[in-house]
mmCIF file of C-alpha atoms and ligand atoms in Angstrom:
data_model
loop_
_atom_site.group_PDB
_atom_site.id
_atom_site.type_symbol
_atom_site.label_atom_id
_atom_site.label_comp_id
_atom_site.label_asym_id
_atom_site.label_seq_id
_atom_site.Cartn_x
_atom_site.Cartn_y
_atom_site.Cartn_z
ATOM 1 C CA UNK A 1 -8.379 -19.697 10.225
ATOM 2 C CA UNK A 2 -10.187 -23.011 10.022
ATOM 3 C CA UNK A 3 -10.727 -24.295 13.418
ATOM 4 C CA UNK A 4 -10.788 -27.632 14.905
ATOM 5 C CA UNK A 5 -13.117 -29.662 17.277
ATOM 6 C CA UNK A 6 -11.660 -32.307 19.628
ATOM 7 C CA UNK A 7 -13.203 -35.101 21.546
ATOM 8 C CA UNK A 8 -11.968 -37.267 24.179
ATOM 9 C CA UNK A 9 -11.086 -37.858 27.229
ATOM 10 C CA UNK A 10 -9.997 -35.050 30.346
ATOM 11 C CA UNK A 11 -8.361 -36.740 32.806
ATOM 12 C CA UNK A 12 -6.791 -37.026 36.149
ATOM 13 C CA UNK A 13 -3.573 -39.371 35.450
ATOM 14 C CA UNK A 14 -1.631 -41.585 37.717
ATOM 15 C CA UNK A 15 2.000 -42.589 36.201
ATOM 16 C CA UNK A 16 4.836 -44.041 36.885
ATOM 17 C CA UNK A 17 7.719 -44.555 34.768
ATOM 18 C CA UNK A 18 11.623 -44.994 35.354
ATOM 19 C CA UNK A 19 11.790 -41.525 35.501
ATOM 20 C CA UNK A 20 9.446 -40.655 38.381
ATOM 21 C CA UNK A 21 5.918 -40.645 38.975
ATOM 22 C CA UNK A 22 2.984 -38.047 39.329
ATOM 23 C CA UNK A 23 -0.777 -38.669 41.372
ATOM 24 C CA UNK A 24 -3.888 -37.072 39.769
ATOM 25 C CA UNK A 25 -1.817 -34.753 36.961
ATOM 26 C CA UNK A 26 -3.715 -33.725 34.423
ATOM 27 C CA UNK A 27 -4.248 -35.582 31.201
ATOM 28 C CA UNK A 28 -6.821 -37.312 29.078
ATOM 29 C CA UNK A 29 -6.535 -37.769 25.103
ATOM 30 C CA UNK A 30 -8.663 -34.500 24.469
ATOM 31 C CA UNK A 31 -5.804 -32.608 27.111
ATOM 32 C CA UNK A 32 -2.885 -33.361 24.771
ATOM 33 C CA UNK A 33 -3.961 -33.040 21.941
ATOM 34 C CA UNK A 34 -6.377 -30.132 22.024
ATOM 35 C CA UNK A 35 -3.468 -28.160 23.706
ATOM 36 C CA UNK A 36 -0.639 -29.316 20.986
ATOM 37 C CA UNK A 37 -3.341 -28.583 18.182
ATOM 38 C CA UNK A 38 -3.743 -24.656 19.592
ATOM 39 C CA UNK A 39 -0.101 -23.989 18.391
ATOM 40 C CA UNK A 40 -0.724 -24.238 15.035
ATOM 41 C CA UNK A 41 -4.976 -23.577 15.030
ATOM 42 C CA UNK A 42 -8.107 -22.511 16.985
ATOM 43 C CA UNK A 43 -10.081 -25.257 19.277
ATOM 44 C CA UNK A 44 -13.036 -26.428 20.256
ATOM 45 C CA UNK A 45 -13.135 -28.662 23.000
ATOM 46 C CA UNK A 46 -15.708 -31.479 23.683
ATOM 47 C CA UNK A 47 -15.431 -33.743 26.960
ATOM 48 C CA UNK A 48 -16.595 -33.556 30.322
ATOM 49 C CA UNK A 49 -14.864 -33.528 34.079
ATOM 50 C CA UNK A 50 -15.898 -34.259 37.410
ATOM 51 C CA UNK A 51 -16.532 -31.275 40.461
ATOM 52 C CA UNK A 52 -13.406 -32.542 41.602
ATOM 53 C CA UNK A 53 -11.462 -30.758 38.194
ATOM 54 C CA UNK A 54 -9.185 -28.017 38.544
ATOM 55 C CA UNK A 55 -10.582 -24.410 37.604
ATOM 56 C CA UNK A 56 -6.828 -24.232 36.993
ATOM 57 C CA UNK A 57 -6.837 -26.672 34.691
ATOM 58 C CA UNK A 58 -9.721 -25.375 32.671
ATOM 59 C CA UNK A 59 -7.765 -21.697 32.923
ATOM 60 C CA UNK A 60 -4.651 -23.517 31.094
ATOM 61 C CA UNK A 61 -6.641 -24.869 28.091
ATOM 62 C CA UNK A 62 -8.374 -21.410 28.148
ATOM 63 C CA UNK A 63 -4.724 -19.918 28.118
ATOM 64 C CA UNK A 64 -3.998 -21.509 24.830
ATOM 65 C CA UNK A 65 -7.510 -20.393 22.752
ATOM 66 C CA UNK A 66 -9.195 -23.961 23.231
ATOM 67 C CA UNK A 67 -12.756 -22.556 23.826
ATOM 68 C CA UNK A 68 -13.901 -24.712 26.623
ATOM 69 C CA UNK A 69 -17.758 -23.723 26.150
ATOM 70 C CA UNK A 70 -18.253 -27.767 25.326
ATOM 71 C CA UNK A 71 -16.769 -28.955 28.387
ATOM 72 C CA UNK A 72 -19.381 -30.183 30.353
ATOM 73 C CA UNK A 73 -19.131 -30.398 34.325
ATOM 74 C CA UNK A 74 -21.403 -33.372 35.840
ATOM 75 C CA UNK A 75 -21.697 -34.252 39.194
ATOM 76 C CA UNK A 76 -19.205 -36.824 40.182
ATOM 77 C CA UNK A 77 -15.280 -37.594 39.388
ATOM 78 C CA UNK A 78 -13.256 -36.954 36.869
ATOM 79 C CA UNK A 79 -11.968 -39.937 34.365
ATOM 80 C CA UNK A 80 -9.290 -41.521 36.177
ATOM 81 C CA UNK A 81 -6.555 -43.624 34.419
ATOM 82 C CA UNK A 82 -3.889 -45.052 35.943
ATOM 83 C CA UNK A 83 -0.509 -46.233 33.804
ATOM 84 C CA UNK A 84 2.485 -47.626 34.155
ATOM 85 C CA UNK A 85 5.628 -47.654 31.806
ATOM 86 C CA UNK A 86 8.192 -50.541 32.778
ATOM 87 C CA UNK A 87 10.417 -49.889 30.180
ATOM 88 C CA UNK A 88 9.327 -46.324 28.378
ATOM 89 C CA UNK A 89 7.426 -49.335 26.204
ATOM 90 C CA UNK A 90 4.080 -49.389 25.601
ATOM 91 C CA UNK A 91 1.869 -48.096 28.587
ATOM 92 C CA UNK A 92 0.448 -50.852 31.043
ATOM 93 C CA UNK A 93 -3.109 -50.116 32.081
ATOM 94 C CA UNK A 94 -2.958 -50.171 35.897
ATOM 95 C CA UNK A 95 -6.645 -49.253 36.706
ATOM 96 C CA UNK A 96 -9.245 -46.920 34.072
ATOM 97 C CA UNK A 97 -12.215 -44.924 35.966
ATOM 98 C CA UNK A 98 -14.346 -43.894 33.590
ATOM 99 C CA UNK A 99 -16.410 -41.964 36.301
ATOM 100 C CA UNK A 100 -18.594 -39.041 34.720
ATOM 101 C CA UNK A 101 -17.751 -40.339 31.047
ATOM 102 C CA UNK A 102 -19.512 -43.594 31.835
ATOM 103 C CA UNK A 103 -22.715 -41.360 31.550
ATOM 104 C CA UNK A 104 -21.625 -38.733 29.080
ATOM 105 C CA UNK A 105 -23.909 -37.842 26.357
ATOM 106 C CA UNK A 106 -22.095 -35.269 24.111
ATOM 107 C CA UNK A 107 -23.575 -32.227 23.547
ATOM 108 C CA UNK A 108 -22.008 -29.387 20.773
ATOM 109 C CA UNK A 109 -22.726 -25.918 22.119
ATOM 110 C CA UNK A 110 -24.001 -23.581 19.186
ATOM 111 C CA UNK A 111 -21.679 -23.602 16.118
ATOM 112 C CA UNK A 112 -19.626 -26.230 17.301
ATOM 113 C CA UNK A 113 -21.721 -28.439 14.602
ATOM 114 C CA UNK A 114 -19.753 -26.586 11.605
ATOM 115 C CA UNK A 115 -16.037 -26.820 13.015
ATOM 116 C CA UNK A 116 -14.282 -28.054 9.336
ATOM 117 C CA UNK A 117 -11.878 -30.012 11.086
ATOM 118 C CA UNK A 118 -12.855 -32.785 13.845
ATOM 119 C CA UNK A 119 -10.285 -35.038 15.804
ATOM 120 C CA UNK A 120 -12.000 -37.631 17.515
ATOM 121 C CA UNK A 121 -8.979 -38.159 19.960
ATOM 122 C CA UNK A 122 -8.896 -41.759 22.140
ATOM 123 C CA UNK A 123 -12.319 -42.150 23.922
ATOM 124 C CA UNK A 124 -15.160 -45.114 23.524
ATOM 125 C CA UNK A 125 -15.764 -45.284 19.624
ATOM 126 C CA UNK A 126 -19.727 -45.029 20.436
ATOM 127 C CA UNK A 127 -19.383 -41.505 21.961
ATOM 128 C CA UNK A 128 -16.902 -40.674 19.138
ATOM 129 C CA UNK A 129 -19.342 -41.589 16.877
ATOM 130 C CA UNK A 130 -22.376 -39.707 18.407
ATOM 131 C CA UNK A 131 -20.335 -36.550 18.303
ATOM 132 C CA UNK A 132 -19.860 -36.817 14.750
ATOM 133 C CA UNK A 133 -23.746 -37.511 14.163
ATOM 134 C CA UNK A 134 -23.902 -34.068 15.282
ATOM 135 C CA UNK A 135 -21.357 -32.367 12.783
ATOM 136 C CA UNK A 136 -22.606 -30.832 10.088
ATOM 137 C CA UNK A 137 -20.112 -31.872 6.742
ATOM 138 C CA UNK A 138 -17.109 -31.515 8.315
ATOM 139 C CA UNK A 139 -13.993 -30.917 5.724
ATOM 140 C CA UNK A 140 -11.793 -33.713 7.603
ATOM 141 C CA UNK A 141 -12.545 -36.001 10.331
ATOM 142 C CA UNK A 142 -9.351 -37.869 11.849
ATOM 143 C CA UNK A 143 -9.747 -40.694 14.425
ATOM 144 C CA UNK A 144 -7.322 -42.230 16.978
ATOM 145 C CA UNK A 145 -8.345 -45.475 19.600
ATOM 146 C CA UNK A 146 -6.390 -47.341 21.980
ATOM 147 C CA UNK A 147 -5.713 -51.144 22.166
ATOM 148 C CA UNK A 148 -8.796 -51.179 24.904
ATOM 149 C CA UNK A 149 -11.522 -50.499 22.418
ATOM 150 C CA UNK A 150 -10.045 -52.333 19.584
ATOM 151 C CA UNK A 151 -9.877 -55.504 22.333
ATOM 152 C CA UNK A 152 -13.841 -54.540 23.696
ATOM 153 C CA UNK A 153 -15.544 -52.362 21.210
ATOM 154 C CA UNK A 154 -14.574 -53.643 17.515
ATOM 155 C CA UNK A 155 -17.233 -53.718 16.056
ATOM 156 C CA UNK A 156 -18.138 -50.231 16.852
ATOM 157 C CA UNK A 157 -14.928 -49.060 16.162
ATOM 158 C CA UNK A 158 -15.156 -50.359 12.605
ATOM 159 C CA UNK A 159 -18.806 -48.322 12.152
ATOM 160 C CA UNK A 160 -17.030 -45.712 12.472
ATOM 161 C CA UNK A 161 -13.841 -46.020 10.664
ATOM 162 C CA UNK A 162 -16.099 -45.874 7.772
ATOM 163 C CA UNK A 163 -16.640 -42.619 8.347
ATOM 164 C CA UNK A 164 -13.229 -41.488 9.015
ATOM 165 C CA UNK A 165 -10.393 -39.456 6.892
ATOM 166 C CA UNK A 166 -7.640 -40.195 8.715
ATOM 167 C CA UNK A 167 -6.815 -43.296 11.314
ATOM 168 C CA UNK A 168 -3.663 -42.616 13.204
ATOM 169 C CA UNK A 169 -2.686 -45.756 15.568
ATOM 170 C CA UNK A 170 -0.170 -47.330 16.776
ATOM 171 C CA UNK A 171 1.935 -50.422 15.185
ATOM 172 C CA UNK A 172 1.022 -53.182 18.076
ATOM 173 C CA UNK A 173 -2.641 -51.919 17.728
ATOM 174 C CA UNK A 174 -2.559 -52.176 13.947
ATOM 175 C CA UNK A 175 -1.414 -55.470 14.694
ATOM 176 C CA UNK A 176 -4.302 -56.276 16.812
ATOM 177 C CA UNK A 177 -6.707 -54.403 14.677
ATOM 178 C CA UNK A 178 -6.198 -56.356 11.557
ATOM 179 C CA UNK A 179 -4.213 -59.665 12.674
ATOM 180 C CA UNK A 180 -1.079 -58.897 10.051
ATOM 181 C CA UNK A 181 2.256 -58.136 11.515
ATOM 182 C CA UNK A 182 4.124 -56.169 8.350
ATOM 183 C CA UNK A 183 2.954 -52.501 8.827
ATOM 184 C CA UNK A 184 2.342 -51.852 5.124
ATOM 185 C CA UNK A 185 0.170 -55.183 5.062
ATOM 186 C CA UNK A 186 -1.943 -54.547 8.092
ATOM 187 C CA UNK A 187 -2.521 -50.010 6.385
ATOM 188 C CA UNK A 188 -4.015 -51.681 3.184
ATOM 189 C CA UNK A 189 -6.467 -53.664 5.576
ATOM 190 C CA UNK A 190 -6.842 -50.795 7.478
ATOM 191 C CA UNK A 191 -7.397 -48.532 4.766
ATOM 192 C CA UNK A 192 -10.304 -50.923 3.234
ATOM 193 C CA UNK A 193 -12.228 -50.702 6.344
ATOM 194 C CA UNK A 194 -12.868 -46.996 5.251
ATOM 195 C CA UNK A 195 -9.947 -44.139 6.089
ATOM 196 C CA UNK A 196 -8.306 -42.362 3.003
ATOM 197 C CA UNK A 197 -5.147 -42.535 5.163
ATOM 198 C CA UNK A 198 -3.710 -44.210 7.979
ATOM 199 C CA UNK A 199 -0.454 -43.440 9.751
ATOM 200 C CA UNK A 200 0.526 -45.669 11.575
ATOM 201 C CA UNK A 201 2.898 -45.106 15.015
ATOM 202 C CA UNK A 202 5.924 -46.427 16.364
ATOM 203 C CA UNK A 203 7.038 -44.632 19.403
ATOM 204 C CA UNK A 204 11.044 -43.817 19.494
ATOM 205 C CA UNK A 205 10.940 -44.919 15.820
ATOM 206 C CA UNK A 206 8.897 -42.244 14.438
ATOM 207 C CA UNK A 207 5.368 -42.586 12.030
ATOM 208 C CA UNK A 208 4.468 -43.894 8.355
ATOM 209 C CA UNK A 209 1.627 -42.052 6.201
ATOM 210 C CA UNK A 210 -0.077 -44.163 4.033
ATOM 211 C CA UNK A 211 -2.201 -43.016 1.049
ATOM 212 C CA UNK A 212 -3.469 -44.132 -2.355
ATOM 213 C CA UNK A 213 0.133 -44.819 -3.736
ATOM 214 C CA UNK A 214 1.474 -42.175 -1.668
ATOM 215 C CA UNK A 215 3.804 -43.558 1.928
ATOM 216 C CA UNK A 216 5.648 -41.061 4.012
ATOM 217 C CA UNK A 217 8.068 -41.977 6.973
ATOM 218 C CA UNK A 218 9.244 -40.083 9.799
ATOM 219 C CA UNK A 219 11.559 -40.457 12.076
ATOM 220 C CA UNK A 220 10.975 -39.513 15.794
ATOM 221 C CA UNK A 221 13.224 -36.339 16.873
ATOM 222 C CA UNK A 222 16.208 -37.292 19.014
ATOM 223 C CA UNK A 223 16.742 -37.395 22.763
ATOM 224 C CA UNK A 224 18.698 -38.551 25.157
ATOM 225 C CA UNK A 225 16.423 -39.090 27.780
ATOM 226 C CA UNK A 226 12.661 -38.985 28.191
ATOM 227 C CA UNK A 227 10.636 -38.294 31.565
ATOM 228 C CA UNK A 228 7.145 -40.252 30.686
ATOM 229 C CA UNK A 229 5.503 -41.050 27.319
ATOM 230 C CA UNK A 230 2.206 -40.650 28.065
ATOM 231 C CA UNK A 231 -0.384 -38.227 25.656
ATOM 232 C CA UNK A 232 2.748 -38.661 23.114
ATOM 233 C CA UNK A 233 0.174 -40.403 20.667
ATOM 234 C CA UNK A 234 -2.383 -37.553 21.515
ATOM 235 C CA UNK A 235 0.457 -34.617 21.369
ATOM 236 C CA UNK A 236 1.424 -36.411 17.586
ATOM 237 C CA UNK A 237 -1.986 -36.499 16.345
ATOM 238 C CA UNK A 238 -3.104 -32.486 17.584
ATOM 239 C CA UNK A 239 -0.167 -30.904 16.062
ATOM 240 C CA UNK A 240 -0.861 -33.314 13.125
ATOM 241 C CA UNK A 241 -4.883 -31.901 12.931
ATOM 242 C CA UNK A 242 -3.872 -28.691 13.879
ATOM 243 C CA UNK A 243 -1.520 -28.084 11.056
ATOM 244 C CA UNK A 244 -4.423 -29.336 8.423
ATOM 245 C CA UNK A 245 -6.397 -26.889 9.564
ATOM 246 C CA UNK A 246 -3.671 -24.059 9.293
ATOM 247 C CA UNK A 247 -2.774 -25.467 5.867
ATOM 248 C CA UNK A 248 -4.465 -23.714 2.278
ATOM 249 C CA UNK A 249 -4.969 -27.283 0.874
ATOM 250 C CA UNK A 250 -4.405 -31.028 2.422
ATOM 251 C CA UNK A 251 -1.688 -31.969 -0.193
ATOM 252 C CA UNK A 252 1.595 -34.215 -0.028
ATOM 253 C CA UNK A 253 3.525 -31.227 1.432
ATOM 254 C CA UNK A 254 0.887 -30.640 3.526
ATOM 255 C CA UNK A 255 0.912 -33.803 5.197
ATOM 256 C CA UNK A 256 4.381 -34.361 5.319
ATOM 257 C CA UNK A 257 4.531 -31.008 7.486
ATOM 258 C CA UNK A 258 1.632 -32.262 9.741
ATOM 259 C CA UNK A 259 3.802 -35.350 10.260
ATOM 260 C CA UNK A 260 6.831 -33.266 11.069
ATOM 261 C CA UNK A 261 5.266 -30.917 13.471
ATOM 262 C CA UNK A 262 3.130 -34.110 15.178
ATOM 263 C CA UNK A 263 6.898 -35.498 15.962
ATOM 264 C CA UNK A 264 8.441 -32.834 17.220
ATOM 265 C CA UNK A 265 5.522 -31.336 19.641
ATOM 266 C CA UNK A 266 4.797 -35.376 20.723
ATOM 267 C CA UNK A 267 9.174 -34.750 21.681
ATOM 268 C CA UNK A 268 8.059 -32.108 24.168
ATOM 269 C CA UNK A 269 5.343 -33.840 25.863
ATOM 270 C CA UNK A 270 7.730 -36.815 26.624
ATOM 271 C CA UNK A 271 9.923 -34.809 28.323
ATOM 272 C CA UNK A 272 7.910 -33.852 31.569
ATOM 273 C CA UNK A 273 4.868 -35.453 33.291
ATOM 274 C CA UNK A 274 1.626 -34.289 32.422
ATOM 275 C CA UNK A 275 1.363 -31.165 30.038
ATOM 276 C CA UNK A 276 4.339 -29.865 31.815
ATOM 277 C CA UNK A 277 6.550 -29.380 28.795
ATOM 278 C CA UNK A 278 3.495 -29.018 26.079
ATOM 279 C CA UNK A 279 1.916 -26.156 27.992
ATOM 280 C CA UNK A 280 4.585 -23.955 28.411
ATOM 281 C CA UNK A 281 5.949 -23.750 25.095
ATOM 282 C CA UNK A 282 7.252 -20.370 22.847
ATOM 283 C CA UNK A 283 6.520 -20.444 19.392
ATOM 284 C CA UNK A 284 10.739 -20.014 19.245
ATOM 285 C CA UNK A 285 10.916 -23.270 20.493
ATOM 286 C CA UNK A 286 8.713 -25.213 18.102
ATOM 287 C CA UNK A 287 10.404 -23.613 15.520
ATOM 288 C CA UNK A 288 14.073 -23.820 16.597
ATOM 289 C CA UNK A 289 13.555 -27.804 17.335
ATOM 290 C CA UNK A 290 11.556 -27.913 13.745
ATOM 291 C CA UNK A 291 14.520 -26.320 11.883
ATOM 292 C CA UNK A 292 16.601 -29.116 13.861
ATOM 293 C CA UNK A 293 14.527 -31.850 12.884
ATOM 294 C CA UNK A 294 14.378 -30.907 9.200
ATOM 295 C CA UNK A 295 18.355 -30.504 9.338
ATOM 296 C CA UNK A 296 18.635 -34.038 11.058
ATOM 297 C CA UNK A 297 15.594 -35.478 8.394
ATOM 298 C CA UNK A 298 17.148 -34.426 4.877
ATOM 299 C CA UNK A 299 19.191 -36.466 3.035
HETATM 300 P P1 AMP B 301 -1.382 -41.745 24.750
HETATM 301 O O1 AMP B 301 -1.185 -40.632 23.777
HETATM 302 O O2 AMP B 301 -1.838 -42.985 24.079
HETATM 303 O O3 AMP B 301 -0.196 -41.923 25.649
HETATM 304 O O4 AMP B 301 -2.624 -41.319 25.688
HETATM 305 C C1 AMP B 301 -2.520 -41.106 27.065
HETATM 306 C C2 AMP B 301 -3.814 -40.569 27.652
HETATM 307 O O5 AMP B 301 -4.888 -41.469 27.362
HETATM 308 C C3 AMP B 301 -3.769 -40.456 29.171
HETATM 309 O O6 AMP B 301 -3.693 -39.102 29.552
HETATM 310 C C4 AMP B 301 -5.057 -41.131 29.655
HETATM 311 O O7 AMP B 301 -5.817 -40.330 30.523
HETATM 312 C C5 AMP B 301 -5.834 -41.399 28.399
HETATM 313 N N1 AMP B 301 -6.544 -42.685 28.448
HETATM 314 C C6 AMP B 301 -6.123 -43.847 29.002
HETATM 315 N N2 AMP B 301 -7.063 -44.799 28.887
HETATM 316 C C7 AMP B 301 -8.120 -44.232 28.244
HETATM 317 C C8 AMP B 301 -9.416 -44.694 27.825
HETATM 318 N N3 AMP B 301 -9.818 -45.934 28.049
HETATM 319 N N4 AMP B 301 -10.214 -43.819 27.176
HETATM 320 C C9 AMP B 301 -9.802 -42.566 26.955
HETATM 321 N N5 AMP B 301 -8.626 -42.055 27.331
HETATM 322 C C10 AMP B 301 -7.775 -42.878 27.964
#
């Protein structure tokens, strides 16, 4: 099966929502998403931690096939962000600690360079960009960012959107990104800047695919209550990847079962801190929430 390679952050996360909050949990845009992508396909993991990290943690990605050969371990601490949810809104940036990623410089261990399918999941654009200097023709590269390096880093962030398949954001940085308000305006800007596709995110109200003449909506999966939203973006976009790279051919139906399977694994992260939902997961459970989602989806 075709695998994947992910980039981003591994993190130590501080959080507090309504629900509770957690010190030092693990998380980090590579954590989610690498872990959601395993369901569905094989991973590659590139990112690097501290000597503070967790052999425990590095057992749990091994636990789900991510081949952590590409995690590097440097002398110092691991990334550090610390978030805060008000109102289960968007996240407020309390404090970011870059630590051993202010440093990084990515190397791919031996055959990493041909992985078809690369997510460059939420880390500085420049080190996303440098990591796919080193792949060799990959079959479909798919991006995410956060509103940081849109706000710090846009120009580099556009460099590389030319060289990306897929953009998946959210709608406020969509808004920021490109200045227009109406989601379908600000995905044509988006999409001249270089990506094929862009989906674009909107929390509790699910995702929109947009293509050459080609939109998709989803709606999020239902629940009553949520625990902490944090990695849901990351959780959406792995599954999303993953299923690609599971997939005989990136069509329509494709796609619209990437977006289906991105909602409903991003529904299991919300409901603990950390991975505490995402890691623990039976195949029975994806699919008995994925037969519920297509029963609550079809008209
Ligand atoms: P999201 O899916 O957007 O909720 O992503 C949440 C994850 O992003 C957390 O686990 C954080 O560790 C990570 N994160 C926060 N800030 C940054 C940053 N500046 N660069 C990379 N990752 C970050």
């Amino acid at each position: 099966m075709n695998k994947v390679l992910v980039v981003g952050s591994v993190a130590l996360d501080s959080i507090k929502t309504p629900a509770g909050s957690v010190d030092h949990a693990l998380g980090g845009s590579a954590v989610y998403s690498s872990i959601s992508a395993s369901y569905f396909a094989p991973v590659n993991v590139v990112g690097v931690v501290g000597d503070d990290f967790s052999k425990a943690h590095v057992a749990l990605l091994k636990k789900h096939g991510v081949d952590t050969v590409g995690l590097e371990v440097a002398k110092g601490k691991t990334f550090h962000w610390k978030g805060e949810y008000p109102e289960f809104g968007d996240a407020k940036t309390l404090e970011t600690h870059l630590n051993v990623f202010a440093d990084f410089d990515p190397k791919l261990p031996k055959g990493y360079e041909t992985t078809p399918f690369v997510f460059l999941a939420n880390i500085h654009p420049g080190l996303q960009s440098r990591v796919l200097d080193k792949m060799k023709k990959p079959k479909l590269v798919v991006c995410d960012t956060m509103n940081l390096w849109i706000n710090i880093t846009p120009d580099e962030l556009k460099t590389l959107l030319k060289r990306v398949d897929i953009f998946v954001l959210n709608e406020t940085e969509s808004k920021m990104l490109t200045g227009i308000g109406n989601i379908i305006a600000a995905a044509k800007a988006i999409r001249a800047m270089g990506p094929e596709i862009v989906i674009i995110k909107k929390g509790a109200h699910g995702a929109t695919l947009f293509s050459d003449g080609f939109s998709f909506s989803v709606p999020a999966y239902l629940l009553e209550s949520i625990k902490d939203p944090t990695g849901a973006g990351d959780t959406f976009a792995g599954a999303f990847v993953g299923t690609l790279a599971a997939a005989k051919k990136i069509d329509k139906a494709a796609l619209k079962k990437a977006m289906a399977h991105g909602t409903i694994m991003a529904s299991f992260t919300v409901q603990d801190f950390s991975v505490g939902r995402l890691a623990h997961l039976k195949k029975s459970d994806i699919a008995r929430r994925f037969k519920e989602y297509v029963a609550l989806t079809q008209l």
